Tab-separated table of C-alpha atoms and ligand atoms in Angstrom:
chain	number	residue	atom	x	y	z
F	1173	UNK	CA	17.834	-39.596	-20.698
F	1174	UNK	CA	21.183	-38.379	-21.965
F	1175	UNK	CA	21.570	-37.445	-25.613
F	1176	UNK	CA	23.567	-39.682	-27.927
F	1177	UNK	CA	26.952	-38.061	-28.515
F	1178	UNK	CA	27.268	-39.679	-31.945
F	1179	UNK	CA	23.930	-38.243	-33.059
F	1180	UNK	CA	25.094	-34.814	-31.987
F	1181	UNK	CA	28.453	-34.934	-33.759
F	1182	UNK	CA	27.132	-36.172	-37.066
F	1183	UNK	CA	24.577	-33.371	-37.066
F	1184	UNK	CA	27.257	-30.815	-36.323
F	1185	UNK	CA	30.009	-31.577	-38.801
F	1186	UNK	CA	32.016	-28.400	-38.154
F	1187	UNK	CA	33.027	-25.555	-40.512
F	1188	UNK	CA	35.066	-27.822	-42.806
F	1189	UNK	CA	33.072	-31.002	-42.326
F	1190	UNK	CA	29.892	-29.437	-43.723
F	1191	UNK	CA	31.581	-29.371	-47.149
F	1192	UNK	CA	32.771	-32.983	-46.890
F	1193	UNK	CA	30.226	-34.540	-49.236
F	1194	UNK	CA	30.912	-32.073	-52.063
F	1195	UNK	CA	34.606	-31.554	-51.558
F	1196	UNK	CA	36.055	-34.882	-50.406
F	1197	UNK	CA	38.766	-36.244	-52.677
F	1198	UNK	CA	39.042	-33.075	-54.753
F	1199	UNK	CA	39.178	-29.909	-52.674
F	1200	UNK	CA	39.721	-31.749	-49.406
F	1201	UNK	CA	41.809	-34.899	-49.001
F	1202	UNK	CA	43.116	-34.742	-52.595
F	1203	UNK	CA	45.611	-37.446	-53.541
F	1204	UNK	CA	48.894	-36.268	-55.057
F	1205	UNK	CA	50.609	-39.271	-56.550
F	1206	UNK	CA	54.007	-40.144	-57.979
F	1207	UNK	CA	57.403	-39.012	-56.639
F	1208	UNK	CA	57.240	-35.848	-54.511
F	1209	UNK	CA	58.208	-32.786	-56.548
F	1210	UNK	CA	56.966	-29.819	-58.549
F	1211	UNK	CA	55.129	-32.140	-60.989
F	1212	UNK	CA	52.807	-34.707	-59.449
F	1213	UNK	CA	49.772	-36.645	-60.589
F	1214	UNK	CA	46.369	-35.446	-59.416
F	1215	UNK	CA	43.112	-36.940	-60.631
F	1216	UNK	CA	45.038	-39.101	-63.108
F	1217	UNK	CA	46.939	-36.248	-64.759
F	1218	UNK	CA	50.294	-34.514	-64.227
F	1219	UNK	CA	49.991	-31.111	-62.525
F	1220	UNK	CA	52.438	-28.348	-61.702
F	1221	UNK	CA	52.338	-28.455	-57.935
F	1222	UNK	CA	52.788	-25.459	-55.579
F	1223	UNK	CA	51.219	-26.909	-52.474
F	1224	UNK	CA	54.004	-28.724	-50.596
F	1225	UNK	CA	56.174	-27.222	-47.847
F	1226	UNK	CA	59.146	-29.059	-49.349
F	1227	UNK	CA	61.012	-25.722	-49.386
F	1228	UNK	CA	64.523	-27.057	-49.966
F	1229	UNK	CA	63.495	-29.974	-52.161
F	1230	UNK	CA	64.806	-32.477	-49.619
F	1231	UNK	CA	61.782	-34.815	-49.740
F	1232	UNK	CA	63.094	-36.583	-52.786
F	1233	UNK	CA	66.802	-35.812	-52.524
F	1234	UNK	CA	68.765	-39.002	-53.363
F	1235	UNK	CA	71.001	-38.711	-50.282
F	1236	UNK	CA	67.956	-38.282	-48.054
F	1237	UNK	CA	66.159	-41.215	-49.651
F	1238	UNK	CA	69.269	-43.348	-49.141
F	1239	UNK	CA	69.688	-42.334	-45.477
F	1240	UNK	CA	65.996	-43.067	-44.819
F	1241	UNK	CA	66.008	-46.453	-46.521
F	1242	UNK	CA	69.378	-47.561	-45.083
F	1243	UNK	CA	68.172	-46.704	-41.575
F	1244	UNK	CA	64.851	-48.471	-42.192
F	1245	UNK	CA	66.555	-51.626	-43.431
F	1246	UNK	CA	68.996	-51.644	-40.510
F	1247	UNK	CA	66.572	-50.769	-37.700
F	1248	UNK	CA	63.017	-51.152	-39.046
F	1249	UNK	CA	60.393	-48.682	-37.824
F	1250	UNK	CA	60.035	-50.058	-34.296
F	1251	UNK	CA	63.422	-49.175	-32.864
F	1252	UNK	CA	63.825	-47.701	-30.278
F	1253	UNK	CA	60.987	-49.150	-28.202
F	1254	UNK	CA	59.434	-47.010	-25.493
F	1255	UNK	CA	59.622	-43.385	-24.462
F	1256	UNK	CA	63.094	-41.878	-24.389
F	1257	UNK	CA	63.033	-41.474	-20.596
F	1258	UNK	CA	62.348	-45.160	-20.031
F	1259	UNK	CA	63.879	-47.275	-22.804
F	1260	UNK	CA	63.783	-45.325	-26.075
F	1261	UNK	CA	66.917	-43.169	-26.035
F	1262	UNK	CA	69.805	-43.630	-28.503
F	1263	UNK	CA	73.086	-42.026	-29.519
F	1264	UNK	CA	71.435	-40.923	-32.763
F	1265	UNK	CA	68.679	-39.026	-30.920
F	1266	UNK	CA	71.326	-37.263	-28.850
F	1267	UNK	CA	73.481	-36.542	-31.894
F	1268	UNK	CA	70.535	-34.973	-33.723
F	1269	UNK	CA	69.879	-32.751	-30.692
F	1270	UNK	CA	73.519	-31.611	-30.606
F	1271	UNK	CA	73.581	-30.972	-34.372
F	1272	UNK	CA	70.369	-28.925	-34.181
F	1273	UNK	CA	71.663	-26.896	-31.221
F	1274	UNK	CA	74.871	-26.084	-33.150
F	1275	UNK	CA	72.929	-25.133	-36.253
F	1276	UNK	CA	70.465	-22.759	-34.595
F	1277	UNK	CA	73.011	-21.394	-32.117
F	1278	UNK	CA	71.199	-22.428	-28.932
F	1279	UNK	CA	73.013	-24.222	-26.107
F	1280	UNK	CA	70.670	-27.214	-26.020
F	1281	UNK	CA	67.799	-28.870	-27.897
F	1282	UNK	CA	65.059	-31.382	-27.095
F	1283	UNK	CA	63.631	-33.543	-29.886
F	1284	UNK	CA	59.855	-33.811	-30.195
F	1285	UNK	CA	57.889	-36.524	-31.956
F	1286	UNK	CA	55.508	-34.081	-33.633
F	1287	UNK	CA	55.401	-30.310	-33.889
F	1288	UNK	CA	51.746	-29.847	-33.067
F	1289	UNK	CA	51.793	-32.066	-29.988
F	1290	UNK	CA	55.159	-30.644	-28.994
F	1291	UNK	CA	53.970	-27.030	-28.903
F	1292	UNK	CA	50.809	-27.960	-26.990
F	1293	UNK	CA	52.830	-29.903	-24.463
F	1294	UNK	CA	55.673	-27.386	-24.115
F	1295	UNK	CA	53.201	-24.584	-23.331
F	1296	UNK	CA	51.503	-26.872	-20.834
F	1297	UNK	CA	54.825	-27.671	-19.170
F	1298	UNK	CA	56.214	-24.133	-19.052
F	1299	UNK	CA	53.333	-22.176	-17.532
F	1300	UNK	CA	51.237	-22.730	-14.415
F	1301	UNK	CA	47.992	-21.187	-13.177
F	1302	UNK	CA	49.769	-18.101	-11.810
F	1303	UNK	CA	51.409	-17.324	-15.169
F	1304	UNK	CA	50.012	-15.260	-18.016
F	1305	UNK	CA	50.276	-15.975	-21.735
F	1306	UNK	CA	50.259	-13.083	-24.198
F	1307	UNK	CA	49.850	-14.350	-27.763
F	1308	UNK	CA	49.427	-13.159	-31.351
F	1309	UNK	CA	45.831	-13.229	-32.624
F	1310	UNK	CA	46.804	-15.224	-35.718
F	1311	UNK	CA	48.708	-17.950	-33.901
F	1312	UNK	CA	48.729	-21.469	-35.327
F	1313	UNK	CA	46.217	-23.989	-33.947
F	1314	UNK	CA	48.920	-25.751	-31.902
F	1315	UNK	CA	49.544	-22.557	-29.922
F	1316	UNK	CA	45.817	-22.036	-29.407
F	1317	UNK	CA	45.419	-25.635	-28.253
F	1318	UNK	CA	48.395	-25.317	-25.898
F	1319	UNK	CA	46.603	-22.390	-24.380
F	1320	UNK	CA	43.448	-24.447	-23.926
F	1321	UNK	CA	45.401	-26.469	-21.367
F	1322	UNK	CA	46.507	-23.300	-19.577
F	1323	UNK	CA	44.349	-22.598	-16.561
F	1324	UNK	CA	45.849	-19.176	-15.867
F	1325	UNK	CA	44.994	-15.933	-17.680
F	1326	UNK	CA	45.764	-15.156	-21.294
F	1327	UNK	CA	45.765	-11.943	-23.312
F	1328	UNK	CA	45.628	-11.771	-27.090
F	1329	UNK	CA	47.399	-8.989	-28.981
F	1330	UNK	CA	46.357	-7.855	-32.455
F	1331	UNK	CA	48.260	-9.677	-35.157
F	1332	UNK	CA	51.833	-8.390	-35.400
F	1333	UNK	CA	50.827	-5.154	-33.683
F	1334	UNK	CA	53.500	-4.019	-31.239
F	1335	UNK	CA	51.339	-1.265	-29.753
F	1336	UNK	CA	48.645	-3.815	-28.971
F	1337	UNK	CA	51.272	-6.185	-27.531
F	1338	UNK	CA	52.551	-3.412	-25.246
F	1339	UNK	CA	49.031	-2.742	-24.045
F	1340	UNK	CA	48.484	-6.411	-23.254
F	1341	UNK	CA	51.884	-6.635	-21.558
F	1342	UNK	CA	50.816	-3.773	-19.283
F	1343	UNK	CA	47.671	-5.709	-18.301
F	1344	UNK	CA	49.659	-8.929	-17.911
F	1345	UNK	CA	52.308	-7.248	-15.737
F	1346	UNK	CA	49.668	-5.810	-13.372
F	1347	UNK	CA	48.038	-9.217	-13.090
F	1348	UNK	CA	51.343	-11.023	-12.584
F	1349	UNK	CA	52.099	-8.671	-9.688
F	1350	UNK	CA	48.946	-10.004	-8.015
F	1351	UNK	CA	49.318	-13.706	-8.866
F	1352	UNK	CA	53.075	-13.853	-8.337
F	1353	UNK	CA	53.400	-15.491	-11.767
F	1354	UNK	CA	55.430	-14.716	-14.898
F	1355	UNK	CA	54.605	-13.812	-18.508
F	1356	UNK	CA	55.159	-15.847	-21.677
F	1357	UNK	CA	54.773	-14.088	-25.043
F	1358	UNK	CA	54.042	-16.518	-27.885
F	1359	UNK	CA	54.226	-15.733	-31.594
F	1360	UNK	CA	55.473	-17.148	-34.886
F	1361	UNK	CA	58.609	-16.525	-36.929
F	1362	UNK	CA	56.775	-16.759	-40.264
F	1363	UNK	CA	52.989	-16.703	-40.456
F	1364	UNK	CA	52.108	-19.568	-42.759
F	1365	UNK	CA	49.119	-17.947	-44.484
F	1366	UNK	CA	50.265	-14.360	-45.132
F	1367	UNK	CA	54.010	-15.067	-45.303
F	1368	UNK	CA	54.698	-12.078	-43.035
F	1369	UNK	CA	57.356	-12.367	-40.357
F	1370	UNK	CA	56.603	-12.003	-36.664
F	1371	UNK	CA	58.150	-8.761	-35.402
F	1372	UNK	CA	60.606	-10.703	-33.295
F	1373	UNK	CA	63.250	-8.014	-33.011
F	1374	UNK	CA	60.742	-5.437	-31.816
F	1375	UNK	CA	59.258	-7.927	-29.358
F	1376	UNK	CA	62.725	-8.698	-27.994
F	1377	UNK	CA	63.283	-4.938	-27.589
F	1378	UNK	CA	60.234	-4.829	-25.301
F	1379	UNK	CA	62.162	-6.930	-22.793
F	1380	UNK	CA	63.842	-3.672	-21.778
F	1381	UNK	CA	60.444	-2.453	-20.537
F	1382	UNK	CA	58.696	-5.646	-19.425
F	1383	UNK	CA	59.742	-8.878	-17.781
F	1384	UNK	CA	58.667	-11.797	-20.010
F	1385	UNK	CA	59.962	-14.839	-21.844
F	1386	UNK	CA	59.496	-15.248	-25.610
F	1387	UNK	CA	58.350	-18.500	-27.288
F	1388	UNK	CA	58.577	-18.538	-31.096
F	1389	UNK	CA	57.080	-21.151	-33.442
F	1390	UNK	CA	59.324	-20.934	-36.522
F	1391	UNK	CA	57.832	-23.817	-38.517
F	1392	UNK	CA	58.109	-21.974	-41.847
F	1393	UNK	CA	61.280	-19.990	-41.055
F	1394	UNK	CA	63.657	-22.816	-40.128
F	1395	UNK	CA	65.667	-23.677	-43.259
F	1396	UNK	CA	64.283	-20.796	-45.318
F	1397	UNK	CA	65.192	-17.642	-43.396
F	1398	UNK	CA	68.487	-16.188	-42.197
F	1399	UNK	CA	71.931	-16.249	-43.755
F	1400	UNK	CA	72.565	-19.894	-42.888
F	1401	UNK	CA	68.914	-20.983	-42.840
F	1402	UNK	CA	68.845	-21.064	-39.022
F	1403	UNK	CA	65.495	-19.282	-39.092
F	1404	UNK	CA	63.718	-16.014	-38.492
F	1405	UNK	CA	65.700	-15.277	-35.313
F	1406	UNK	CA	68.862	-15.320	-37.435
F	1407	UNK	CA	67.163	-13.283	-40.172
F	1408	UNK	CA	66.234	-10.548	-37.681
F	1409	UNK	CA	69.440	-10.901	-35.711
F	1410	UNK	CA	67.654	-11.510	-32.408
F	1411	UNK	CA	68.019	-15.254	-31.810
F	1412	UNK	CA	69.476	-14.614	-28.336
F	1413	UNK	CA	66.265	-12.872	-27.276
F	1414	UNK	CA	64.122	-15.890	-28.229
F	1415	UNK	CA	63.925	-17.932	-25.042
F	1416	UNK	CA	62.103	-20.932	-26.497
F	1417	UNK	CA	62.765	-21.566	-30.204
F	1418	UNK	CA	60.516	-24.195	-31.789
F	1419	UNK	CA	60.474	-25.655	-35.280
F	1420	UNK	CA	59.155	-28.753	-37.008
F	1421	UNK	CA	60.812	-31.219	-39.412
F	1422	UNK	CA	57.582	-31.229	-41.440
F	1423	UNK	CA	58.537	-28.357	-43.767
F	1424	UNK	CA	62.127	-27.525	-44.833
F	1425	UNK	CA	63.357	-30.860	-43.450
F	1426	UNK	CA	60.640	-32.804	-45.305
F	1427	UNK	CA	60.352	-35.316	-42.478
F	1428	UNK	CA	58.438	-35.894	-39.272
F	1429	UNK	CA	59.419	-34.673	-35.828
F	1430	UNK	CA	60.241	-31.315	-34.301
F	1431	UNK	CA	62.470	-29.659	-31.725
F	1432	UNK	CA	62.835	-26.912	-29.163
F	1433	UNK	CA	66.085	-25.011	-28.606
F	1434	UNK	CA	66.696	-23.162	-25.343
F	1435	UNK	CA	69.009	-22.848	-22.332
F	1436	UNK	CA	70.253	-26.128	-20.844
F	1437	UNK	CA	68.214	-25.786	-17.619
F	1438	UNK	CA	65.022	-25.231	-19.624
F	1439	UNK	CA	65.720	-28.190	-21.910
F	1440	UNK	CA	66.468	-30.341	-18.858
F	1441	UNK	CA	63.176	-29.177	-17.317
F	1442	UNK	CA	61.304	-30.027	-20.554
F	1443	UNK	CA	62.921	-33.486	-20.782
F	1444	UNK	CA	61.536	-34.304	-17.339
F	1445	UNK	CA	58.197	-32.484	-17.586
F	1446	UNK	CA	56.850	-32.585	-21.141
F	1447	UNK	CA	54.025	-35.067	-20.974
F	1448	UNK	CA	53.863	-35.603	-24.771
F	1449	UNK	CA	57.460	-36.882	-24.690
F	1450	UNK	CA	57.483	-38.702	-21.362
F	1451	UNK	CA	54.347	-40.684	-22.134
F	1452	UNK	CA	54.941	-41.402	-25.832
F	1453	UNK	CA	57.246	-43.623	-27.863
F	1454	UNK	CA	60.467	-42.051	-29.140
F	1455	UNK	CA	60.977	-40.900	-32.738
F	1456	UNK	CA	61.746	-44.048	-34.826
F	1457	UNK	CA	65.307	-44.524	-36.035
F	1458	UNK	CA	64.754	-43.845	-39.772
F	1459	UNK	CA	63.195	-40.474	-38.877
F	1460	UNK	CA	66.060	-39.686	-36.503
F	1461	UNK	CA	68.931	-40.771	-38.758
F	1462	UNK	CA	67.098	-39.326	-41.776
F	1463	UNK	CA	66.859	-35.985	-39.963
F	1464	UNK	CA	70.587	-35.998	-39.222
F	1465	UNK	CA	71.180	-36.339	-42.980
F	1466	UNK	CA	68.651	-33.614	-43.838
F	1467	UNK	CA	70.276	-31.226	-41.386
F	1468	UNK	CA	73.722	-32.015	-42.806
F	1469	UNK	CA	72.453	-31.098	-46.287
F	1470	UNK	CA	70.846	-27.901	-44.974
F	1471	UNK	CA	74.162	-26.946	-43.388
F	1472	UNK	CA	76.502	-27.902	-46.199
F	1473	UNK	CA	74.524	-27.160	-49.381
F	1474	UNK	CA	73.723	-23.446	-49.363
F	1475	UNK	CA	72.698	-23.798	-53.020
F	1476	UNK	CA	69.440	-25.408	-51.841
F	1477	UNK	CA	68.364	-22.208	-50.075
F	1478	UNK	CA	69.789	-20.073	-52.908
F	1479	UNK	CA	67.671	-21.985	-55.438
F	1480	UNK	CA	64.607	-21.598	-53.240
F	1481	UNK	CA	65.059	-17.831	-53.102
F	1482	UNK	CA	65.740	-17.619	-56.853
F	1483	UNK	CA	62.304	-19.168	-57.404
F	1484	UNK	CA	60.678	-17.093	-54.634
F	1485	UNK	CA	61.978	-13.846	-56.124
F	1486	UNK	CA	60.996	-14.777	-59.682
F	1487	UNK	CA	57.518	-15.876	-58.622
F	1488	UNK	CA	56.755	-12.975	-56.294
F	1489	UNK	CA	58.376	-10.399	-58.615
F	1490	UNK	CA	56.545	-11.804	-61.653
F	1491	UNK	CA	53.177	-11.871	-59.908
F	1492	UNK	CA	53.584	-8.275	-58.704
F	1493	UNK	CA	54.665	-7.133	-62.151
F	1494	UNK	CA	51.550	-8.782	-63.592
F	1495	UNK	CA	49.433	-6.709	-61.176
F	1496	UNK	CA	48.630	-9.363	-58.572
F	1497	UNK	CA	48.176	-8.550	-54.909
F	1498	UNK	CA	50.490	-10.838	-52.930
F	1499	UNK	CA	49.930	-9.073	-49.623
F	1500	UNK	CA	52.837	-8.341	-47.320
F	1501	UNK	CA	54.923	-11.492	-47.592
F	1502	UNK	CA	58.669	-11.220	-46.975
F	1503	UNK	CA	59.213	-14.987	-46.963
F	1504	UNK	CA	58.748	-17.857	-49.453
F	1505	UNK	CA	55.038	-18.228	-48.561
F	1506	UNK	CA	53.247	-16.600	-51.513
F	1507	UNK	CA	49.572	-15.702	-51.135
F	1508	UNK	CA	47.709	-14.421	-54.203
F	1509	UNK	CA	44.705	-12.395	-53.067
F	1510	UNK	CA	41.698	-12.154	-55.366
F	1511	UNK	CA	38.123	-10.959	-54.872
F	1512	UNK	CA	35.212	-13.335	-55.250
F	1513	UNK	CA	32.697	-15.577	-53.563
F	1514	UNK	CA	33.224	-19.130	-52.316
F	1515	UNK	CA	31.389	-20.658	-55.338
F	1516	UNK	CA	33.578	-18.559	-57.648
F	1517	UNK	CA	36.651	-19.769	-55.764
F	1518	UNK	CA	35.544	-23.375	-56.267
F	1519	UNK	CA	34.923	-22.926	-60.004
F	1520	UNK	CA	38.191	-21.078	-60.474
F	1521	UNK	CA	40.243	-23.697	-58.619
F	1522	UNK	CA	38.606	-26.454	-60.644
F	1523	UNK	CA	39.464	-24.578	-63.860
F	1524	UNK	CA	43.050	-23.967	-62.681
F	1525	UNK	CA	43.543	-27.620	-61.849
F	1526	UNK	CA	41.761	-29.221	-64.794
F	1527	UNK	CA	42.428	-26.819	-67.670
F	1528	UNK	CA	45.717	-25.185	-66.684
F	1529	UNK	CA	47.142	-28.222	-64.844
F	1530	UNK	CA	48.210	-26.194	-61.831
F	1531	UNK	CA	47.641	-27.429	-58.303
F	1532	UNK	CA	47.846	-25.046	-55.350
F	1533	UNK	CA	46.008	-24.570	-52.069
F	1534	UNK	CA	42.893	-22.438	-51.948
F	1535	UNK	CA	41.890	-20.538	-48.827
F	1536	UNK	CA	38.501	-18.894	-48.288
F	1537	UNK	CA	36.356	-17.441	-45.467
F	1538	UNK	CA	36.673	-17.838	-42.438
F	1539	UNK	CA	40.483	-18.096	-42.775
F	1540	UNK	CA	40.482	-14.928	-44.937
F	1541	UNK	CA	37.796	-12.189	-44.837
F	1542	UNK	CA	34.494	-12.741	-46.680
F	1543	UNK	CA	34.821	-11.940	-50.392
F	1544	UNK	CA	38.552	-12.708	-50.507
F	1545	UNK	CA	39.939	-15.766	-52.293
F	1546	UNK	CA	43.506	-16.666	-51.456
F	1547	UNK	CA	45.499	-18.982	-53.669
F	1548	UNK	CA	48.558	-19.992	-51.698
F	1549	UNK	CA	51.762	-20.936	-53.483
F	1550	UNK	CA	54.772	-22.536	-51.829
F	1551	UNK	CA	57.854	-22.207	-54.035
F	1552	UNK	CA	60.628	-24.755	-53.566
F	1553	UNK	CA	64.275	-25.183	-54.536
F	1554	UNK	CA	63.273	-27.774	-57.145
F	1555	UNK	CA	60.850	-25.582	-59.127
F	1556	UNK	CA	62.193	-23.999	-62.324
F	1557	UNK	CA	61.893	-20.541	-63.848
F	1558	UNK	CA	59.741	-22.119	-66.592
F	1559	UNK	CA	57.360	-23.348	-63.879
F	1560	UNK	CA	57.118	-19.751	-62.673
F	1561	UNK	CA	56.330	-18.396	-66.159
F	1562	UNK	CA	53.711	-21.079	-66.791
F	1563	UNK	CA	52.040	-20.262	-63.487
F	1564	UNK	CA	51.961	-16.498	-63.966
F	1565	UNK	CA	50.430	-16.938	-67.433
F	1566	UNK	CA	47.746	-19.254	-66.005
F	1567	UNK	CA	47.027	-16.885	-63.118
F	1568	UNK	CA	46.555	-13.985	-65.558
F	1569	UNK	CA	44.052	-16.078	-67.499
F	1570	UNK	CA	42.007	-17.155	-64.462
F	1571	UNK	CA	42.020	-13.643	-62.988
F	1572	UNK	CA	40.648	-12.318	-66.261
F	1573	UNK	CA	37.895	-14.942	-66.165
F	1574	UNK	CA	37.148	-14.181	-62.498
F	1575	UNK	CA	36.963	-10.422	-63.092
F	1576	UNK	CA	34.732	-10.848	-66.145
F	1577	UNK	CA	32.247	-12.977	-64.174
F	1578	UNK	CA	32.873	-16.305	-65.922
F	1579	UNK	CA	33.056	-18.201	-62.663
F	1580	UNK	CA	29.666	-16.874	-61.581
F	1581	UNK	CA	27.926	-19.354	-63.863
F	1582	UNK	CA	26.008	-22.103	-62.110
F	1583	UNK	CA	27.861	-25.024	-63.614
F	1584	UNK	CA	31.422	-25.748	-62.619
F	1585	UNK	CA	33.994	-24.772	-65.237
F	1586	UNK	CA	34.271	-27.876	-67.384
F	1587	UNK	CA	37.477	-29.788	-67.774
F	1588	UNK	CA	39.175	-30.039	-71.167
F	1589	UNK	CA	38.995	-33.606	-72.362
Y	668	PLP	C1	53.213	-22.837	-37.533
Y	668	PLP	C2	53.144	-24.328	-37.347
Y	668	PLP	N1	53.398	-24.851	-36.141
Y	668	PLP	C3	53.327	-26.177	-35.919
Y	668	PLP	C4	53.001	-27.048	-36.922
Y	668	PLP	C5	52.870	-28.520	-36.607
Y	668	PLP	O1	53.990	-29.251	-36.933
Y	668	PLP	P1	53.891	-30.846	-37.195
Y	668	PLP	O2	53.393	-31.039	-38.586
Y	668	PLP	O3	55.303	-31.309	-36.990
Y	668	PLP	O4	52.963	-31.415	-36.171
Y	668	PLP	C6	52.735	-26.553	-38.222
Y	668	PLP	C7	52.406	-27.446	-39.350
Y	668	PLP	O5	53.008	-28.408	-39.686
Y	668	PLP	C8	52.826	-25.154	-38.429
Y	668	PLP	O6	52.570	-24.626	-39.635
């Protein structure tokens, strides 16, 4: 007799699921309440919050809120009905695509309902079984899952290592000669954990030696990097060499949806071949019109990005000055790397949240090596320099406690009443 699938899955909860009973509602699935911003309520109390990718502070911007609510009251959430190809297209969807193309400096853009699905589906559409994917070892889950659909060969290069990429491109080129296929290199503009930038310019340079196309996921770079905020391609002055430029609305745009910018023939091909768009309902009107407004603010209010970088520089400079290891970030993503065990990480985070009223994300093994605790801070344009000072003081205090073994005690650090 066959086994019961349900019995199997509940006995194999997965690397995160095994912590569900202890962590749910506090370390996992926490509820941040009140208006989105640097101060939000967690566990009934106001906390200084560094965990949202609301880089430009647009989530709660009055003009954004107004555009969202006006569009919702005019159209509701249902409009347009159906997939864009069949019955769900609108002038607003096309306007947003044109505005995005102008902003990032690509000839054409296709809107996507979600970033994750979009990347999976774009990879699926662009490569066939004769083609070879060469990808960065630390690629986001959506890239890895896109590759799961790929039935051709794939080669992984060591994270951000150009020598390793060259080696894999040599293998891929030899194989492509046999299969008659092409090569797609996939990497990210900004790696969301370390804050390092993909070496896009150096990868583009490799096109002189190898024949490949470059796909870049710039989820964290769009809106934060480059002179105008057009992303990591602009920052590194190599946007023309990026053949498929992807970003999501989930971070700087503080919305839902995503897009790909590329040459018109490629965008036309994607419109008619991306299964996640052809077989799914179009982006609802409030998200489309709301995104047009967000993009307008990104384009016309440079002070948003200036404020973000003022906070980034104060936070990263202050942490370094205080002796913290923030790794190799060159972007707003700010990892603070400490040494300790997972139980110590849990006690320390509890202490930070309950006694210092600071909320940030905590990352432990297997995302970082064993023995490393990463506290990940995301500065935004709406944080203040006082927020930065308060945070650095708290971090000094918890690091002292960590180093002196206070978090090794059995009981969780107790909350102040
Ligand atoms: C690098 C990267 N790619 C893709 C995504 C997925 O985007 P979305 O939230 O729009 O599905 C994320 C997270 O949001 C991301 O960090």
